[in-house]
Amino acid sequence: MRLLLLNLTRKPLRTLLTIFGVGVALLLFCFLETVLNAFNAGVNMADASRLFVQHKESIIFELPMAYRQLIAQTEGVTGVATACWFGALSQEPGSDGKKREEFFAQFATDIEDYLRLYPEVQVPPDQLAELLSDQMGCLLGAKIAQRLGKRVGDRLVLRSTIWTQRDGSSIWEFNVRAIYTTDSPTFDQTMMLFPFKRFDEARQFGQGSVGLYMLSIDDPGRSGEISSVIDARFANSPYETRTMTEKAFNLQFVGMLGNFQLLLRSIGTAVVLTMIGTAVVLTMLLVSANTMMMSARERTREMGILKAIGFTDGHVFLLLIGEALVLSLLGALAGVGLAWLLANVLHFNPKPDFFPVFYLPQESILAAVGVAAVTGLVSGIVPAVTAMRLKATEALRSV
Amino acid sequence: MNAQPIIELRRVSKLYHKGDADIHPLDDLSLTIDRGDFVALMGPSGSGKTTLLNLVGGLDTPTAGEVLVCGQNLTELSARELARWRCDHVAFIFQAYNLLPVLTAYQNVELPLTLLPLTRQQRRAHVLTALDIVGLSDRLHHRPDELSGGQEQRVAIARALAADPELLLADEPTGDLDAHSAEEIMALLVTLNRQYGKTIIIVTHDPKVAAVAHRQLHLEKGVLTLDVDTLEKGA
């Protein structure tokens, strides 16, 4: 092991450049993984024990509020919350003093029911009490609050692109009463929730109807069965339903936002990113393999010496493959470590409005280290096998 | 003197193919060398000296015949068994010293010991003893590029001694040294032979070096042409 590590110090500049090369490649790999993960964030935050009920035709059609009681009575359903997509833009002045319209997700919902359905959402009790006692109140995710520069007690003005108030105005005002956080890395912290009651009373049209019902069920394994029961209950009624898992809903929701372009771009980008990722890994492999080949060729005579003093072919093989592996893993330590530091510790996010969730998942870290290990093994295999097969007498003759 | 043979070559031949030509570095050679002997192998370039040394050291295998060293028929061993056998019984000293440049004198000497079932303390004791024998106790942490040629060769001899092998095989060990250093190295090898009982085979072109050996073997075109017992001659 000592010889293995000392061999890496033989040409420090070459070793450092190789580690740097592998490190940069893995940094890029991790960044691509983070972006891909961000694309899938909405899907990843979905929980198998939650179902969503919407109008059979489309989410843009509403369902009667009377369904709530019937859905709640369905066997296996443990909780129900109503929700309506609000679809508004912030009307806050930017740093330059001009009005800045920012898009983020807002839902009118039964706050308490919602929080029961999403135990991963954490709201300080005193803020929650304030929120529940103020019909004009709203609950902001920590990230969107930070982005908008809002604190508890501030006023928030939104312009809804869907809902007008009874007086015909599409400007809605809210009091920021609470800010939620979560320990779940996949949960979106850029949403706003506000009381459904206030929304229903103030809106100009659609009273008594809801956009969707969110349910919790006792057994995720029965989601299909429970969905069928609910949809069967409302079959042949004027408002037929379509019940689906949260994951299916989230996938559909991207498209239902009318943002097909985003969906297609996301898929296209994912494909391109995967191709870039493959190219990155191949480049890394070539850099590492080149270093190992050069390093091994320069030491042909030393392989002969080692064999002469009793090292077996297997020892020599392990020495060279070990060097390649250590070199790659040091690169991984540098590249993945930096990516982890940027994304998970310093919370670097190049497009916070586009990627509400932006972090490097544990699986991606493991994948990057795995890629580095495989690269090390593959790049070391040729020089290691060559050195292993080398006859000591021939190696000792080499200059 | 009725010494035990440590090396026995029975009708050993070695054949190489180089292009269309067949090369016989050794041709039907039979030879016995006794334990504790100091043998000089001489002959012109290409006469088979190094090939003979490599066969005796288990680095190469004969095309025909048997090579018995330290009671073991080397032709019966696999490559892995040969490596293990080398580690236990034989050590090489090369003309170009062949130390590993990244390791210190101490680490170079310790290298073959890492293959043996020894504790760190036992290894340290072996290394310090070997470096003391060659007179380099004050150069433990010097790397090869910080040593003179003579000192490098002493470290190489210490490495050869570290595992306490019965047989030392030296391939022109003074070839790259100045006259003074060469004399010191030869004196050291004589000490190892006389005082520590090591059997030594040394390949050399230098008659002065060969003169310190008990026995001189002359090879020509793979055939033993002269076998002189210098002790008897001297007596």
PDB file of N, CA and C in Angstrom, chain A residues 245-304:
ATOM      1  N   THR A 245     -52.261   8.294  -8.404  1.00  0.00           N
ATOM      2  CA  THR A 245     -51.247   8.476  -7.349  1.00  0.00           C
ATOM      3  C   THR A 245     -50.667   9.887  -7.480  1.00  0.00           C
ATOM      4  N   GLU A 246     -50.068  10.337  -6.402  1.00  0.00           N
ATOM      5  CA  GLU A 246     -49.485  11.681  -6.414  1.00  0.00           C
ATOM      6  C   GLU A 246     -48.424  11.794  -7.503  1.00  0.00           C
ATOM      7  N   LYS A 247     -47.678  10.693  -7.679  1.00  0.00           N
ATOM      8  CA  LYS A 247     -46.600  10.701  -8.675  1.00  0.00           C
ATOM      9  C   LYS A 247     -47.176  10.908 -10.083  1.00  0.00           C
ATOM     10  N   ALA A 248     -48.228  10.157 -10.377  1.00  0.00           N
ATOM     11  CA  ALA A 248     -48.859  10.281 -11.698  1.00  0.00           C
ATOM     12  C   ALA A 248     -49.406  11.687 -11.883  1.00  0.00           C
ATOM     13  N   PHE A 249     -49.978  12.219 -10.811  1.00  0.00           N
ATOM     14  CA  PHE A 249     -50.539  13.560 -10.894  1.00  0.00           C
ATOM     15  C   PHE A 249     -49.441  14.584 -11.177  1.00  0.00           C
ATOM     16  N   ASN A 250     -48.333  14.466 -10.452  1.00  0.00           N
ATOM     17  CA  ASN A 250     -47.252  15.444 -10.621  1.00  0.00           C
ATOM     18  C   ASN A 250     -46.679  15.411 -12.032  1.00  0.00           C
ATOM     19  N   LEU A 251     -46.594  14.199 -12.582  1.00  0.00           N
ATOM     20  CA  LEU A 251     -46.098  14.073 -13.958  1.00  0.00           C
ATOM     21  C   LEU A 251     -47.044  14.783 -14.908  1.00  0.00           C
ATOM     22  N   GLN A 252     -48.338  14.566 -14.676  1.00  0.00           N
ATOM     23  CA  GLN A 252     -49.352  15.162 -15.540  1.00  0.00           C
ATOM     24  C   GLN A 252     -49.423  16.673 -15.340  1.00  0.00           C
ATOM     25  N   PHE A 253     -49.145  17.102 -14.107  1.00  0.00           N
ATOM     26  CA  PHE A 253     -49.351  18.500 -13.766  1.00  0.00           C
ATOM     27  C   PHE A 253     -48.420  19.423 -14.552  1.00  0.00           C
ATOM     28  N   VAL A 254     -47.215  18.961 -14.807  1.00  0.00           N
ATOM     29  CA  VAL A 254     -46.269  19.770 -15.580  1.00  0.00           C
ATOM     30  C   VAL A 254     -46.895  20.115 -16.923  1.00  0.00           C
ATOM     31  N   GLY A 255     -47.521  19.087 -17.531  1.00  0.00           N
ATOM     32  CA  GLY A 255     -48.161  19.305 -18.816  1.00  0.00           C
ATOM     33  C   GLY A 255     -49.409  20.153 -18.681  1.00  0.00           C
ATOM     34  N   MET A 256     -50.193  19.933 -17.594  1.00  0.00           N
ATOM     35  CA  MET A 256     -51.450  20.632 -17.419  1.00  0.00           C
ATOM     36  C   MET A 256     -51.264  22.105 -17.128  1.00  0.00           C
ATOM     37  N   LEU A 257     -50.053  22.471 -16.718  1.00  0.00           N
ATOM     38  CA  LEU A 257     -49.785  23.884 -16.502  1.00  0.00           C
ATOM     39  C   LEU A 257     -49.802  24.629 -17.818  1.00  0.00           C
ATOM     40  N   GLY A 258     -49.967  23.879 -18.907  1.00  0.00           N
ATOM     41  CA  GLY A 258     -49.927  24.505 -20.215  1.00  0.00           C
ATOM     42  C   GLY A 258     -48.505  24.656 -20.682  1.00  0.00           C
ATOM     43  N   ASN A 259     -47.594  24.058 -19.923  1.00  0.00           N
ATOM     44  CA  ASN A 259     -46.191  24.256 -20.221  1.00  0.00           C
ATOM     45  C   ASN A 259     -45.603  23.027 -20.905  1.00  0.00           C
ATOM     46  N   PHE A 260     -46.249  22.667 -22.013  1.00  0.00           N
ATOM     47  CA  PHE A 260     -45.770  21.491 -22.739  1.00  0.00           C
ATOM     48  C   PHE A 260     -44.340  21.696 -23.219  1.00  0.00           C
ATOM     49  N   GLN A 261     -44.081  22.964 -23.545  1.00  0.00           N
ATOM     50  CA  GLN A 261     -42.747  23.284 -24.036  1.00  0.00           C
ATOM     51  C   GLN A 261     -41.704  22.928 -22.974  1.00  0.00           C
ATOM     52  N   LEU A 262     -42.070  23.273 -21.724  1.00  0.00           N
ATOM     53  CA  LEU A 262     -41.161  22.979 -20.617  1.00  0.00           C
ATOM     54  C   LEU A 262     -40.963  21.473 -20.482  1.00  0.00           C
ATOM     55  N   LEU A 263     -42.109  20.758 -20.625  1.00  0.00           N
ATOM     56  CA  LEU A 263     -42.041  19.304 -20.494  1.00  0.00           C
ATOM     57  C   LEU A 263     -41.120  18.712 -21.563  1.00  0.00           C
ATOM     58  N   LEU A 264     -41.371  19.163 -22.814  1.00  0.00           N
ATOM     59  CA  LEU A 264     -40.561  18.633 -23.912  1.00  0.00           C
ATOM     60  C   LEU A 264     -39.099  19.035 -23.744  1.00  0.00           C
ATOM     61  N   ARG A 265     -38.921  20.286 -23.317  1.00  0.00           N
ATOM     62  CA  ARG A 265     -37.556  20.763 -23.145  1.00  0.00           C
ATOM     63  C   ARG A 265     -36.859  19.970 -22.029  1.00  0.00           C
ATOM     64  N   SER A 266     -37.661  19.662 -21.006  1.00  0.00           N
ATOM     65  CA  SER A 266     -37.101  18.888 -19.897  1.00  0.00           C
ATOM     66  C   SER A 266     -36.636  17.524 -20.386  1.00  0.00           C
ATOM     67  N   ILE A 267     -37.502  16.878 -21.177  1.00  0.00           N
ATOM     68  CA  ILE A 267     -37.153  15.543 -21.677  1.00  0.00           C
ATOM     69  C   ILE A 267     -35.945  15.645 -22.600  1.00  0.00           C
ATOM     70  N   GLY A 268     -36.006  16.639 -23.521  1.00  0.00           N
ATOM     71  CA  GLY A 268     -34.891  16.833 -24.457  1.00  0.00           C
ATOM     72  C   GLY A 268     -33.594  17.122 -23.718  1.00  0.00           C
ATOM     73  N   THR A 269     -33.718  18.000 -22.718  1.00  0.00           N
ATOM     74  CA  THR A 269     -32.519  18.358 -21.965  1.00  0.00           C
ATOM     75  C   THR A 269     -31.980  17.134 -21.230  1.00  0.00           C
ATOM     76  N   ALA A 270     -32.900  16.339 -20.687  1.00  0.00           N
ATOM     77  CA  ALA A 270     -32.470  15.140 -19.956  1.00  0.00           C
ATOM     78  C   ALA A 270     -31.679  14.205 -20.867  1.00  0.00           C
ATOM     79  N   VAL A 271     -32.171  14.057 -22.102  1.00  0.00           N
ATOM     80  CA  VAL A 271     -31.477  13.189 -23.059  1.00  0.00           C
ATOM     81  C   VAL A 271     -30.098  13.753 -23.377  1.00  0.00           C
ATOM     82  N   VAL A 272     -30.061  15.068 -23.646  1.00  0.00           N
ATOM     83  CA  VAL A 272     -28.783  15.706 -23.974  1.00  0.00           C
ATOM     84  C   VAL A 272     -27.826  15.597 -22.791  1.00  0.00           C
ATOM     85  N   LEU A 273     -28.370  15.850 -21.592  1.00  0.00           N
ATOM     86  CA  LEU A 273     -27.517  15.783 -20.401  1.00  0.00           C
ATOM     87  C   LEU A 273     -26.947  14.386 -20.219  1.00  0.00           C
ATOM     88  N   THR A 274     -27.766  13.370 -20.482  1.00  0.00           N
ATOM     89  CA  THR A 274     -27.287  11.998 -20.361  1.00  0.00           C
ATOM     90  C   THR A 274     -26.161  11.737 -21.351  1.00  0.00           C
ATOM     91  N   MET A 275     -26.333  12.287 -22.584  1.00  0.00           N
ATOM     92  CA  MET A 275     -25.279  12.103 -23.592  1.00  0.00           C
ATOM     93  C   MET A 275     -24.000  12.807 -23.162  1.00  0.00           C
ATOM     94  N   ILE A 276     -24.160  14.028 -22.633  1.00  0.00           N
ATOM     95  CA  ILE A 276     -22.974  14.764 -22.172  1.00  0.00           C
ATOM     96  C   ILE A 276     -22.306  13.980 -21.038  1.00  0.00           C
ATOM     97  N   GLY A 277     -23.156  13.461 -20.136  1.00  0.00           N
ATOM     98  CA  GLY A 277     -22.631  12.681 -19.012  1.00  0.00           C
ATOM     99  C   GLY A 277     -21.808  11.502 -19.493  1.00  0.00           C
ATOM    100  N   THR A 278     -22.296  10.816 -20.524  1.00  0.00           N
ATOM    101  CA  THR A 278     -21.574   9.669 -21.071  1.00  0.00           C
ATOM    102  C   THR A 278     -20.235  10.119 -21.650  1.00  0.00           C
ATOM    103  N   ALA A 279     -20.271  11.256 -22.377  1.00  0.00           N
ATOM    104  CA  ALA A 279     -19.027  11.781 -22.966  1.00  0.00           C
ATOM    105  C   ALA A 279     -18.039  12.155 -21.876  1.00  0.00           C
ATOM    106  N   VAL A 280     -18.564  12.720 -20.801  1.00  0.00           N
ATOM    107  CA  VAL A 280     -17.703  13.124 -19.673  1.00  0.00           C
ATOM    108  C   VAL A 280     -16.998  11.899 -19.087  1.00  0.00           C
ATOM    109  N   VAL A 281     -17.783  10.848 -18.882  1.00  0.00           N
ATOM    110  CA  VAL A 281     -17.217   9.627 -18.291  1.00  0.00           C
ATOM    111  C   VAL A 281     -16.167   9.021 -19.222  1.00  0.00           C
ATOM    112  N   LEU A 282     -16.449   9.030 -20.533  1.00  0.00           N
ATOM    113  CA  LEU A 282     -15.489   8.470 -21.496  1.00  0.00           C
ATOM    114  C   LEU A 282     -14.194   9.282 -21.512  1.00  0.00           C
ATOM    115  N   THR A 283     -14.333  10.608 -21.461  1.00  0.00           N
ATOM    116  CA  THR A 283     -13.149  11.472 -21.446  1.00  0.00           C
ATOM    117  C   THR A 283     -12.302  11.172 -20.212  1.00  0.00           C
ATOM    118  N   MET A 284     -12.997  11.060 -19.102  1.00  0.00           N
ATOM    119  CA  MET A 284     -12.320  10.776 -17.837  1.00  0.00           C
ATOM    120  C   MET A 284     -11.556   9.458 -17.937  1.00  0.00           C
ATOM    121  N   LEU A 285     -12.208   8.502 -18.561  1.00  0.00           N
ATOM    122  CA  LEU A 285     -11.600   7.176 -18.728  1.00  0.00           C
ATOM    123  C   LEU A 285     -10.308   7.280 -19.546  1.00  0.00           C
ATOM    124  N   LEU A 286     -10.373   8.066 -20.621  1.00  0.00           N
ATOM    125  CA  LEU A 286      -9.201   8.206 -21.491  1.00  0.00           C
ATOM    126  C   LEU A 286      -8.056   8.911 -20.761  1.00  0.00           C
ATOM    127  N   VAL A 287      -8.394   9.956 -20.009  1.00  0.00           N
ATOM    128  CA  VAL A 287      -7.361  10.700 -19.258  1.00  0.00           C
ATOM    129  C   VAL A 287      -6.671   9.765 -18.278  1.00  0.00           C
ATOM    130  N   SER A 288      -7.491   9.062 -17.529  1.00  0.00           N
ATOM    131  CA  SER A 288      -6.962   8.179 -16.504  1.00  0.00           C
ATOM    132  C   SER A 288      -6.162   7.019 -17.122  1.00  0.00           C
ATOM    133  N   ALA A 289      -6.714   6.447 -18.196  1.00  0.00           N
ATOM    134  CA  ALA A 289      -6.049   5.313 -18.842  1.00  0.00           C
ATOM    135  C   ALA A 289      -4.703   5.732 -19.414  1.00  0.00           C
ATOM    136  N   ASN A 290      -4.667   6.925 -20.003  1.00  0.00           N
ATOM    137  CA  ASN A 290      -3.426   7.424 -20.581  1.00  0.00           C
ATOM    138  C   ASN A 290      -2.351   7.559 -19.502  1.00  0.00           C
ATOM    139  N   THR A 291      -2.734   8.129 -18.369  1.00  0.00           N
ATOM    140  CA  THR A 291      -1.778   8.290 -17.277  1.00  0.00           C
ATOM    141  C   THR A 291      -1.257   6.938 -16.798  1.00  0.00           C
ATOM    142  N   MET A 292      -2.173   6.005 -16.648  1.00  0.00           N
ATOM    143  CA  MET A 292      -1.775   4.696 -16.135  1.00  0.00           C
ATOM    144  C   MET A 292      -0.852   3.970 -17.108  1.00  0.00           C
ATOM    145  N   MET A 293      -1.157   4.087 -18.402  1.00  0.00           N
ATOM    146  CA  MET A 293      -0.320   3.427 -19.416  1.00  0.00           C
ATOM    147  C   MET A 293       1.099   4.009 -19.375  1.00  0.00           C
ATOM    148  N   MET A 294       1.160   5.358 -19.346  1.00  0.00           N
ATOM    149  CA  MET A 294       2.470   6.006 -19.334  1.00  0.00           C
ATOM    150  C   MET A 294       3.239   5.610 -18.081  1.00  0.00           C
ATOM    151  N   SER A 295       2.539   5.667 -16.976  1.00  0.00           N
ATOM    152  CA  SER A 295       3.174   5.375 -15.692  1.00  0.00           C
ATOM    153  C   SER A 295       3.701   3.941 -15.656  1.00  0.00           C
ATOM    154  N   ALA A 296       2.906   3.016 -16.176  1.00  0.00           N
ATOM    155  CA  ALA A 296       3.305   1.603 -16.145  1.00  0.00           C
ATOM    156  C   ALA A 296       4.472   1.348 -17.097  1.00  0.00           C
ATOM    157  N   ARG A 297       4.415   1.995 -18.282  1.00  0.00           N
ATOM    158  CA  ARG A 297       5.473   1.764 -19.271  1.00  0.00           C
ATOM    159  C   ARG A 297       6.814   2.259 -18.742  1.00  0.00           C
ATOM    160  N   GLU A 298       6.772   3.388 -18.033  1.00  0.00           N
ATOM    161  CA  GLU A 298       8.014   3.938 -17.485  1.00  0.00           C
ATOM    162  C   GLU A 298       8.624   3.042 -16.415  1.00  0.00           C
ATOM    163  N   ARG A 299       7.803   2.179 -15.864  1.00  0.00           N
ATOM    164  CA  ARG A 299       8.288   1.383 -14.732  1.00  0.00           C
ATOM    165  C   ARG A 299       8.418  -0.103 -15.049  1.00  0.00           C
ATOM    166  N   THR A 300       8.554  -0.407 -16.326  1.00  0.00           N
ATOM    167  CA  THR A 300       8.662  -1.817 -16.716  1.00  0.00           C
ATOM    168  C   THR A 300       9.786  -2.504 -15.944  1.00  0.00           C
ATOM    169  N   ARG A 301      10.947  -1.828 -15.864  1.00  0.00           N
ATOM    170  CA  ARG A 301      12.089  -2.429 -15.185  1.00  0.00           C
ATOM    171  C   ARG A 301      11.779  -2.691 -13.708  1.00  0.00           C
ATOM    172  N   GLU A 302      11.067  -1.726 -13.105  1.00  0.00           N
ATOM    173  CA  GLU A 302      10.732  -1.903 -11.687  1.00  0.00           C
ATOM    174  C   GLU A 302       9.812  -3.102 -11.462  1.00  0.00           C
ATOM    175  N   MET A 303       8.965  -3.366 -12.445  1.00  0.00           N
ATOM    176  CA  MET A 303       8.103  -4.553 -12.325  1.00  0.00           C
ATOM    177  C   MET A 303       8.986  -5.807 -12.287  1.00  0.00           C
ATOM    178  N   GLY A 304      10.043  -5.775 -13.103  1.00  0.00           N
ATOM    179  CA  GLY A 304      10.989  -6.890 -13.110  1.00  0.00           C
ATOM    180  C   GLY A 304      11.697  -7.031 -11.762  1.00  0.00           C
TER     181      GLY A 304
END
